Amino acid sequence: MMASPIPETMTCMEISDGQLIPATRPLPQPADGEVLVRVHAAGINRPDVLQRQGAYPPPPGASDIPGLEIAGDIVALAKGVDDWQVGDDVCALVSGGGYAEYCTAPAAQCLPIPEGLDMDQAAALPETFFTVWSNVFDRAALQAGETILIHGGSSGIGTTAIQIAHHLGARVMITAGADDKCGACEILGADLAVNYREQDFVEAAREFTDGKGLNVILDMVGGDYVARNLDALAMDGRLVNIAFLNGSKVDINLMPVMLKRLTLSGSTLRMRSVAFKSAIAKKLKQIVWPLIEAEKIAPVIHASLPLTEAAAAHALMESSQHIGKIVLHT
C-alpha cells in the first residue's frame, strides 16, 4: 500500500571524501517487512561521524547514507507489514539512510511517537534508547537499588541512561568534562556528577558507594579508563563498553576480574538482527514509553539544524560542546 503522491526523487546527504554534501537520489524502496517513512527529523550519533571519517562502514545491505534514527510519517507499506498503516507517525531505528527526506525502516523497529513529543524529540529517541536498554538493562542487568556509573553523562547516550536508570530505581553517578555539564546531569537525575578534569572518578566512586564499589559501569571512553573502571567496580560488578573514544588497545592487570568476579562486556547494535532489535523495541514500548508520556523522561535536545547543514551538526558533535542530542530536520 502506498500513499499518493510521493515524489520520485529526494534530497539526502552523501559522504564524499570525508565530507557531507547534499545530493538527489531516487526514493528507497521498502523490502518485505519494511515501511517507507517521510522523514521529518533524524538524530545525529557518534557512529555517523565515524562513518563519515571512513572508520565505521555500513553493514552489508544497508544504505550508505548516514543516519541511524528517524521520525516521520509512514507513506508506504511493503508485504508482511500488519501493525502499521499509511499515515502513522513513527520513530524508528535504522541501519542507515536517515539523513534524507525518505528512509526505509523495518516495521518491527518502528515505535509510536510518545504522546507530547514533537518530531525532533522523537528522532532523538531510537538510537540512544535502544542502545541504553540493550547494554544497561539486558546485558548488564542493572537492578533497582544498584549503583551505576555512566561515563560521558552529558552525551545523548548519557542523558538517556541517567533518566532511565534513575526512574527505574538505580543510584546514578556520572562523569563529564565541565561543571555546566555536571549540573545538567544532576537535574536529569544523577545522584553524583564528577568533573573528570578536576576529580578522580575512582575515588569518588568509593565514597559514593561507601567503599563497596559500583555495580555497573557504562563506558564509551576506553583507553586508560578500562583499568580504572575495574578498580571502581564492586564484587560481581559489570563493565559494558559501547565505544572506545580514547582507544581500544590497553595494557591492564586482569587480576581484579578474577578476584572480584567481574563481568566485562560490550556490544554494537547496528549489525544485530531485526529480531534482536524488535525485542528491544517491545521492552521500550512496555517499560519506557509510559515514563516518557508521563513526562518523567524526555530526550534532551541541544540543537536542531536543517538537513542540508549536516556538516555543521557533525562539527558541533565533534566539538563535544553539546549537552544531549543534535538532530536534523527536513
PDB file of N, CA and C in Angstrom, residues 84-170:
ATOM      1  N   TRP A  84       1.185  -1.502  11.123  1.00  0.00           N
ATOM      2  CA  TRP A  84       1.204  -0.078  10.825  1.00  0.00           C
ATOM      3  C   TRP A  84       0.326   0.231   9.616  1.00  0.00           C
ATOM      4  N   GLN A  85      -0.074   1.501   9.525  1.00  0.00           N
ATOM      5  CA  GLN A  85      -0.867   1.968   8.404  1.00  0.00           C
ATOM      6  C   GLN A  85      -0.214   3.204   7.803  1.00  0.00           C
ATOM      7  N   VAL A  86      -0.468   3.442   6.525  1.00  0.00           N
ATOM      8  CA  VAL A  86      -0.021   4.676   5.900  1.00  0.00           C
ATOM      9  C   VAL A  86      -0.614   5.849   6.672  1.00  0.00           C
ATOM     10  N   GLY A  87       0.230   6.808   6.989  1.00  0.00           N
ATOM     11  CA  GLY A  87      -0.203   7.969   7.755  1.00  0.00           C
ATOM     12  C   GLY A  87       0.190   7.928   9.218  1.00  0.00           C
ATOM     13  N   ASP A  88       0.593   6.752   9.703  1.00  0.00           N
ATOM     14  CA  ASP A  88       1.016   6.644  11.099  1.00  0.00           C
ATOM     15  C   ASP A  88       2.315   7.419  11.320  1.00  0.00           C
ATOM     16  N   ASP A  89       2.371   8.133  12.426  1.00  0.00           N
ATOM     17  CA  ASP A  89       3.610   8.801  12.828  1.00  0.00           C
ATOM     18  C   ASP A  89       4.446   7.832  13.655  1.00  0.00           C
ATOM     19  N   VAL A  90       5.724   7.699  13.309  1.00  0.00           N
ATOM     20  CA  VAL A  90       6.601   6.749  13.991  1.00  0.00           C
ATOM     21  C   VAL A  90       7.988   7.341  14.181  1.00  0.00           C
ATOM     22  N   CYS A  91       8.713   6.762  15.122  1.00  0.00           N
ATOM     23  CA  CYS A  91      10.158   6.929  15.166  1.00  0.00           C
ATOM     24  C   CYS A  91      10.750   5.541  14.970  1.00  0.00           C
ATOM     25  N   ALA A  92      11.939   5.469  14.403  1.00  0.00           N
ATOM     26  CA  ALA A  92      12.473   4.161  14.023  1.00  0.00           C
ATOM     27  C   ALA A  92      13.983   4.121  14.120  1.00  0.00           C
ATOM     28  N   LEU A  93      14.478   2.963  14.514  1.00  0.00           N
ATOM     29  CA  LEU A  93      15.902   2.658  14.456  1.00  0.00           C
ATOM     30  C   LEU A  93      16.191   2.059  13.089  1.00  0.00           C
ATOM     31  N   VAL A  94      17.186   2.600  12.397  1.00  0.00           N
ATOM     32  CA  VAL A  94      17.540   2.106  11.069  1.00  0.00           C
ATOM     33  C   VAL A  94      19.034   1.829  11.011  1.00  0.00           C
ATOM     34  N   SER A  95      19.462   1.078  10.008  1.00  0.00           N
ATOM     35  CA  SER A  95      20.883   0.755   9.854  1.00  0.00           C
ATOM     36  C   SER A  95      21.625   1.750   8.987  1.00  0.00           C
ATOM     37  N   GLY A  96      20.914   2.744   8.506  1.00  0.00           N
ATOM     38  CA  GLY A  96      21.479   3.780   7.651  1.00  0.00           C
ATOM     39  C   GLY A  96      20.362   4.440   6.871  1.00  0.00           C
ATOM     40  N   GLY A  97      20.683   5.581   6.243  1.00  0.00           N
ATOM     41  CA  GLY A  97      19.705   6.237   5.391  1.00  0.00           C
ATOM     42  C   GLY A  97      18.920   7.355   6.021  1.00  0.00           C
ATOM     43  N   GLY A  98      19.217   7.694   7.284  1.00  0.00           N
ATOM     44  CA  GLY A  98      18.405   8.669   7.988  1.00  0.00           C
ATOM     45  C   GLY A  98      18.557  10.103   7.526  1.00  0.00           C
ATOM     46  N   TYR A  99      19.730  10.462   6.980  1.00  0.00           N
ATOM     47  CA  TYR A  99      19.945  11.842   6.542  1.00  0.00           C
ATOM     48  C   TYR A  99      19.326  12.030   5.157  1.00  0.00           C
ATOM     49  N   ALA A 100      18.034  11.957   5.093  1.00  0.00           N
ATOM     50  CA  ALA A 100      17.339  12.019   3.810  1.00  0.00           C
ATOM     51  C   ALA A 100      15.882  12.389   4.046  1.00  0.00           C
ATOM     52  N   GLU A 101      15.216  12.772   2.967  1.00  0.00           N
ATOM     53  CA  GLU A 101      13.798  13.130   3.079  1.00  0.00           C
ATOM     54  C   GLU A 101      12.906  11.905   3.193  1.00  0.00           C
ATOM     55  N   TYR A 102      13.399  10.746   2.746  1.00  0.00           N
ATOM     56  CA  TYR A 102      12.660   9.488   2.863  1.00  0.00           C
ATOM     57  C   TYR A 102      13.641   8.393   3.269  1.00  0.00           C
ATOM     58  N   CYS A 103      13.157   7.434   4.061  1.00  0.00           N
ATOM     59  CA  CYS A 103      14.016   6.360   4.551  1.00  0.00           C
ATOM     60  C   CYS A 103      13.171   5.128   4.807  1.00  0.00           C
ATOM     61  N   THR A 104      13.700   3.958   4.468  1.00  0.00           N
ATOM     62  CA  THR A 104      13.013   2.717   4.801  1.00  0.00           C
ATOM     63  C   THR A 104      13.410   2.269   6.203  1.00  0.00           C
ATOM     64  N   ALA A 105      12.496   1.532   6.837  1.00  0.00           N
ATOM     65  CA  ALA A 105      12.757   1.024   8.184  1.00  0.00           C
ATOM     66  C   ALA A 105      12.033  -0.293   8.374  1.00  0.00           C
ATOM     67  N   PRO A 106      12.654  -1.274   9.025  1.00  0.00           N
ATOM     68  CA  PRO A 106      11.921  -2.484   9.385  1.00  0.00           C
ATOM     69  C   PRO A 106      10.727  -2.121  10.268  1.00  0.00           C
ATOM     70  N   ALA A 107       9.572  -2.646   9.935  1.00  0.00           N
ATOM     71  CA  ALA A 107       8.372  -2.312  10.705  1.00  0.00           C
ATOM     72  C   ALA A 107       8.544  -2.658  12.174  1.00  0.00           C
ATOM     73  N   ALA A 108       9.272  -3.738  12.449  1.00  0.00           N
ATOM     74  CA  ALA A 108       9.460  -4.175  13.840  1.00  0.00           C
ATOM     75  C   ALA A 108      10.368  -3.250  14.627  1.00  0.00           C
ATOM     76  N   GLN A 109      11.089  -2.365  13.951  1.00  0.00           N
ATOM     77  CA  GLN A 109      11.971  -1.413  14.634  1.00  0.00           C
ATOM     78  C   GLN A 109      11.351  -0.021  14.715  1.00  0.00           C
ATOM     79  N   CYS A 110      10.076   0.070  14.359  1.00  0.00           N
ATOM     80  CA  CYS A 110       9.343   1.321  14.477  1.00  0.00           C
ATOM     81  C   CYS A 110       8.590   1.336  15.806  1.00  0.00           C
ATOM     82  N   LEU A 111       8.470   2.509  16.374  1.00  0.00           N
ATOM     83  CA  LEU A 111       7.705   2.706  17.596  1.00  0.00           C
ATOM     84  C   LEU A 111       6.801   3.922  17.426  1.00  0.00           C
ATOM     85  N   PRO A 112       5.650   3.914  18.074  1.00  0.00           N
ATOM     86  CA  PRO A 112       4.809   5.114  18.010  1.00  0.00           C
ATOM     87  C   PRO A 112       5.507   6.283  18.681  1.00  0.00           C
ATOM     88  N   ILE A 113       5.269   7.467  18.200  1.00  0.00           N
ATOM     89  CA  ILE A 113       5.840   8.653  18.832  1.00  0.00           C
ATOM     90  C   ILE A 113       5.100   8.890  20.142  1.00  0.00           C
ATOM     91  N   PRO A 114       5.816   8.922  21.251  1.00  0.00           N
ATOM     92  CA  PRO A 114       5.146   9.121  22.538  1.00  0.00           C
ATOM     93  C   PRO A 114       4.315  10.401  22.547  1.00  0.00           C
ATOM     94  N   GLU A 115       3.159  10.326  23.169  1.00  0.00           N
ATOM     95  CA  GLU A 115       2.276  11.480  23.251  1.00  0.00           C
ATOM     96  C   GLU A 115       2.994  12.645  23.916  1.00  0.00           C
ATOM     97  N   GLY A 116       2.892  13.808  23.296  1.00  0.00           N
ATOM     98  CA  GLY A 116       3.503  15.007  23.845  1.00  0.00           C
ATOM     99  C   GLY A 116       4.837  15.383  23.226  1.00  0.00           C
ATOM    100  N   LEU A 117       5.435  14.483  22.431  1.00  0.00           N
ATOM    101  CA  LEU A 117       6.724  14.775  21.800  1.00  0.00           C
ATOM    102  C   LEU A 117       6.529  15.263  20.378  1.00  0.00           C
ATOM    103  N   ASP A 118       7.401  16.193  19.943  1.00  0.00           N
ATOM    104  CA  ASP A 118       7.399  16.608  18.549  1.00  0.00           C
ATOM    105  C   ASP A 118       8.363  15.725  17.760  1.00  0.00           C
ATOM    106  N   MET A 119       8.460  15.988  16.473  1.00  0.00           N
ATOM    107  CA  MET A 119       9.275  15.131  15.612  1.00  0.00           C
ATOM    108  C   MET A 119      10.759  15.201  15.968  1.00  0.00           C
ATOM    109  N   ASP A 120      11.270  16.377  16.298  1.00  0.00           N
ATOM    110  CA  ASP A 120      12.671  16.488  16.688  1.00  0.00           C
ATOM    111  C   ASP A 120      12.953  15.626  17.910  1.00  0.00           C
ATOM    112  N   GLN A 121      12.090  15.720  18.907  1.00  0.00           N
ATOM    113  CA  GLN A 121      12.277  14.928  20.123  1.00  0.00           C
ATOM    114  C   GLN A 121      12.176  13.439  19.825  1.00  0.00           C
ATOM    115  N   ALA A 122      11.227  13.074  18.982  1.00  0.00           N
ATOM    116  CA  ALA A 122      11.046  11.653  18.655  1.00  0.00           C
ATOM    117  C   ALA A 122      12.245  11.091  17.913  1.00  0.00           C
ATOM    118  N   ALA A 123      12.855  11.901  17.052  1.00  0.00           N
ATOM    119  CA  ALA A 123      14.023  11.439  16.299  1.00  0.00           C
ATOM    120  C   ALA A 123      15.224  11.219  17.191  1.00  0.00           C
ATOM    121  N   ALA A 124      15.211  11.819  18.372  1.00  0.00           N
ATOM    122  CA  ALA A 124      16.326  11.675  19.309  1.00  0.00           C
ATOM    123  C   ALA A 124      16.200  10.435  20.177  1.00  0.00           C
ATOM    124  N   LEU A 125      15.133   9.671  20.010  1.00  0.00           N
ATOM    125  CA  LEU A 125      14.905   8.517  20.873  1.00  0.00           C
ATOM    126  C   LEU A 125      15.589   7.224  20.434  1.00  0.00           C
ATOM    127  N   PRO A 126      15.405   6.752  19.206  1.00  0.00           N
ATOM    128  CA  PRO A 126      15.703   5.329  18.936  1.00  0.00           C
ATOM    129  C   PRO A 126      17.126   4.879  19.205  1.00  0.00           C
ATOM    130  N   GLU A 127      18.121   5.517  18.627  1.00  0.00           N
ATOM    131  CA  GLU A 127      19.494   5.002  18.753  1.00  0.00           C
ATOM    132  C   GLU A 127      19.952   4.971  20.211  1.00  0.00           C
ATOM    133  N   THR A 128      19.717   6.053  20.930  1.00  0.00           N
ATOM    134  CA  THR A 128      20.184   6.099  22.314  1.00  0.00           C
ATOM    135  C   THR A 128      19.349   5.209  23.221  1.00  0.00           C
ATOM    136  N   PHE A 129      18.048   5.211  23.064  1.00  0.00           N
ATOM    137  CA  PHE A 129      17.204   4.411  23.948  1.00  0.00           C
ATOM    138  C   PHE A 129      17.389   2.926  23.687  1.00  0.00           C
ATOM    139  N   PHE A 130      17.481   2.508  22.427  1.00  0.00           N
ATOM    140  CA  PHE A 130      17.758   1.101  22.126  1.00  0.00           C
ATOM    141  C   PHE A 130      19.112   0.702  22.705  1.00  0.00           C
ATOM    142  N   THR A 131      20.127   1.555  22.516  1.00  0.00           N
ATOM    143  CA  THR A 131      21.483   1.239  22.978  1.00  0.00           C
ATOM    144  C   THR A 131      21.538   1.127  24.496  1.00  0.00           C
ATOM    145  N   VAL A 132      20.939   2.085  25.178  1.00  0.00           N
ATOM    146  CA  VAL A 132      20.964   2.069  26.641  1.00  0.00           C
ATOM    147  C   VAL A 132      20.223   0.849  27.176  1.00  0.00           C
ATOM    148  N   TRP A 133      19.046   0.583  26.635  1.00  0.00           N
ATOM    149  CA  TRP A 133      18.297  -0.568  27.159  1.00  0.00           C
ATOM    150  C   TRP A 133      19.069  -1.859  26.936  1.00  0.00           C
ATOM    151  N   SER A 134      19.596  -2.043  25.733  1.00  0.00           N
ATOM    152  CA  SER A 134      20.302  -3.275  25.399  1.00  0.00           C
ATOM    153  C   SER A 134      21.502  -3.494  26.296  1.00  0.00           C
ATOM    154  N   ASN A 135      22.255  -2.439  26.573  1.00  0.00           N
ATOM    155  CA  ASN A 135      23.511  -2.597  27.304  1.00  0.00           C
ATOM    156  C   ASN A 135      23.372  -2.481  28.816  1.00  0.00           C
ATOM    157  N   VAL A 136      22.581  -1.550  29.272  1.00  0.00           N
ATOM    158  CA  VAL A 136      22.469  -1.332  30.720  1.00  0.00           C
ATOM    159  C   VAL A 136      21.513  -2.322  31.371  1.00  0.00           C
ATOM    160  N   PHE A 137      20.404  -2.619  30.715  1.00  0.00           N
ATOM    161  CA  PHE A 137      19.374  -3.435  31.358  1.00  0.00           C
ATOM    162  C   PHE A 137      19.367  -4.887  30.879  1.00  0.00           C
ATOM    163  N   ASP A 138      19.580  -5.133  29.592  1.00  0.00           N
ATOM    164  CA  ASP A 138      19.660  -6.512  29.121  1.00  0.00           C
ATOM    165  C   ASP A 138      21.031  -7.115  29.408  1.00  0.00           C
ATOM    166  N   ARG A 139      22.079  -6.435  28.992  1.00  0.00           N
ATOM    167  CA  ARG A 139      23.430  -7.003  29.100  1.00  0.00           C
ATOM    168  C   ARG A 139      23.982  -6.885  30.523  1.00  0.00           C
ATOM    169  N   ALA A 140      23.924  -5.705  31.113  1.00  0.00           N
ATOM    170  CA  ALA A 140      24.478  -5.512  32.456  1.00  0.00           C
ATOM    171  C   ALA A 140      23.476  -5.820  33.560  1.00  0.00           C
ATOM    172  N   ALA A 141      22.209  -5.983  33.211  1.00  0.00           N
ATOM    173  CA  ALA A 141      21.163  -6.384  34.161  1.00  0.00           C
ATOM    174  C   ALA A 141      21.090  -5.474  35.385  1.00  0.00           C
ATOM    175  N   LEU A 142      21.161  -4.160  35.148  1.00  0.00           N
ATOM    176  CA  LEU A 142      21.048  -3.211  36.253  1.00  0.00           C
ATOM    177  C   LEU A 142      19.709  -3.377  36.948  1.00  0.00           C
ATOM    178  N   GLN A 143      19.740  -3.418  38.283  1.00  0.00           N
ATOM    179  CA  GLN A 143      18.541  -3.606  39.087  1.00  0.00           C
ATOM    180  C   GLN A 143      18.284  -2.379  39.959  1.00  0.00           C
ATOM    181  N   ALA A 144      17.034  -2.218  40.364  1.00  0.00           N
ATOM    182  CA  ALA A 144      16.689  -1.163  41.313  1.00  0.00           C
ATOM    183  C   ALA A 144      17.510  -1.345  42.584  1.00  0.00           C
ATOM    184  N   GLY A 145      18.008  -0.245  43.112  1.00  0.00           N
ATOM    185  CA  GLY A 145      18.826  -0.288  44.315  1.00  0.00           C
ATOM    186  C   GLY A 145      20.308  -0.431  44.055  1.00  0.00           C
ATOM    187  N   GLU A 146      20.692  -0.759  42.819  1.00  0.00           N
ATOM    188  CA  GLU A 146      22.113  -0.864  42.477  1.00  0.00           C
ATOM    189  C   GLU A 146      22.668   0.503  42.080  1.00  0.00           C
ATOM    190  N   THR A 147      23.993   0.545  41.948  1.00  0.00           N
ATOM    191  CA  THR A 147      24.678   1.775  41.552  1.00  0.00           C
ATOM    192  C   THR A 147      25.243   1.623  40.150  1.00  0.00           C
ATOM    193  N   ILE A 148      25.197   2.715  39.389  1.00  0.00           N
ATOM    194  CA  ILE A 148      25.747   2.717  38.038  1.00  0.00           C
ATOM    195  C   ILE A 148      26.545   3.987  37.818  1.00  0.00           C
ATOM    196  N   LEU A 149      27.699   3.840  37.164  1.00  0.00           N
ATOM    197  CA  LEU A 149      28.498   4.972  36.700  1.00  0.00           C
ATOM    198  C   LEU A 149      28.344   5.066  35.190  1.00  0.00           C
ATOM    199  N   ILE A 150      27.955   6.237  34.730  1.00  0.00           N
ATOM    200  CA  ILE A 150      27.788   6.487  33.307  1.00  0.00           C
ATOM    201  C   ILE A 150      28.837   7.499  32.882  1.00  0.00           C
ATOM    202  N   HIS A 151      29.828   7.056  32.124  1.00  0.00           N
ATOM    203  CA  HIS A 151      30.818   7.995  31.584  1.00  0.00           C
ATOM    204  C   HIS A 151      30.192   8.765  30.422  1.00  0.00           C
ATOM    205  N   GLY A 152      30.623  10.003  30.242  1.00  0.00           N
ATOM    206  CA  GLY A 152      30.019  10.821  29.188  1.00  0.00           C
ATOM    207  C   GLY A 152      28.565  11.125  29.497  1.00  0.00           C
ATOM    208  N   GLY A 153      28.300  11.528  30.731  1.00  0.00           N
ATOM    209  CA  GLY A 153      26.926  11.700  31.172  1.00  0.00           C
ATOM    210  C   GLY A 153      26.144  12.745  30.410  1.00  0.00           C
ATOM    211  N   SER A 154      26.803  13.717  29.814  1.00  0.00           N
ATOM    212  CA  SER A 154      26.089  14.783  29.104  1.00  0.00           C
ATOM    213  C   SER A 154      25.862  14.462  27.629  1.00  0.00           C
ATOM    214  N   SER A 155      26.312  13.310  27.171  1.00  0.00           N
ATOM    215  CA  SER A 155      26.098  12.907  25.784  1.00  0.00           C
ATOM    216  C   SER A 155      24.651  12.460  25.582  1.00  0.00           C
ATOM    217  N   GLY A 156      24.298  12.178  24.337  1.00  0.00           N
ATOM    218  CA  GLY A 156      22.965  11.643  24.072  1.00  0.00           C
ATOM    219  C   GLY A 156      22.729  10.339  24.809  1.00  0.00           C
ATOM    220  N   ILE A 157      23.711   9.449  24.751  1.00  0.00           N
ATOM    221  CA  ILE A 157      23.620   8.192  25.491  1.00  0.00           C
ATOM    222  C   ILE A 157      23.536   8.468  26.989  1.00  0.00           C
ATOM    223  N   GLY A 158      24.389   9.346  27.467  1.00  0.00           N
ATOM    224  CA  GLY A 158      24.444   9.632  28.894  1.00  0.00           C
ATOM    225  C   GLY A 158      23.150  10.207  29.433  1.00  0.00           C
ATOM    226  N   THR A 159      22.613  11.222  28.770  1.00  0.00           N
ATOM    227  CA  THR A 159      21.390  11.847  29.259  1.00  0.00           C
ATOM    228  C   THR A 159      20.221  10.870  29.232  1.00  0.00           C
ATOM    229  N   THR A 160      20.249   9.936  28.300  1.00  0.00           N
ATOM    230  CA  THR A 160      19.218   8.903  28.255  1.00  0.00           C
ATOM    231  C   THR A 160      19.398   7.901  29.391  1.00  0.00           C
ATOM    232  N   ALA A 161      20.628   7.416  29.562  1.00  0.00           N
ATOM    233  CA  ALA A 161      20.898   6.410  30.586  1.00  0.00           C
ATOM    234  C   ALA A 161      20.618   6.944  31.987  1.00  0.00           C
ATOM    235  N   ILE A 162      20.985   8.196  32.240  1.00  0.00           N
ATOM    236  CA  ILE A 162      20.711   8.788  33.552  1.00  0.00           C
ATOM    237  C   ILE A 162      19.233   8.695  33.879  1.00  0.00           C
ATOM    238  N   GLN A 163      18.409   9.148  32.957  1.00  0.00           N
ATOM    239  CA  GLN A 163      16.975   9.237  33.231  1.00  0.00           C
ATOM    240  C   GLN A 163      16.337   7.865  33.423  1.00  0.00           C
ATOM    241  N   ILE A 164      16.662   6.927  32.535  1.00  0.00           N
ATOM    242  CA  ILE A 164      16.033   5.609  32.660  1.00  0.00           C
ATOM    243  C   ILE A 164      16.495   4.923  33.938  1.00  0.00           C
ATOM    244  N   ALA A 165      17.799   4.938  34.203  1.00  0.00           N
ATOM    245  CA  ALA A 165      18.319   4.276  35.399  1.00  0.00           C
ATOM    246  C   ALA A 165      17.727   4.903  36.660  1.00  0.00           C
ATOM    247  N   HIS A 166      17.665   6.222  36.691  1.00  0.00           N
ATOM    248  CA  HIS A 166      17.114   6.911  37.859  1.00  0.00           C
ATOM    249  C   HIS A 166      15.660   6.525  38.095  1.00  0.00           C
ATOM    250  N   HIS A 167      14.865   6.557  37.063  1.00  0.00           N
ATOM    251  CA  HIS A 167      13.433   6.303  37.237  1.00  0.00           C
ATOM    252  C   HIS A 167      13.116   4.820  37.433  1.00  0.00           C
ATOM    253  N   LEU A 168      14.070   3.948  37.140  1.00  0.00           N
ATOM    254  CA  LEU A 168      13.869   2.526  37.425  1.00  0.00           C
ATOM    255  C   LEU A 168      14.542   2.113  38.732  1.00  0.00           C
ATOM    256  N   GLY A 169      14.985   3.098  39.517  1.00  0.00           N
ATOM    257  CA  GLY A 169      15.370   2.830  40.886  1.00  0.00           C
ATOM    258  C   GLY A 169      16.838   2.650  41.184  1.00  0.00           C
ATOM    259  N   ALA A 170      17.718   2.940  40.239  1.00  0.00           N
ATOM    260  CA  ALA A 170      19.161   2.831  40.499  1.00  0.00           C
ATOM    261  C   ALA A 170      19.700   4.150  41.028  1.00  0.00           C
TER     262      ALA A 170
END
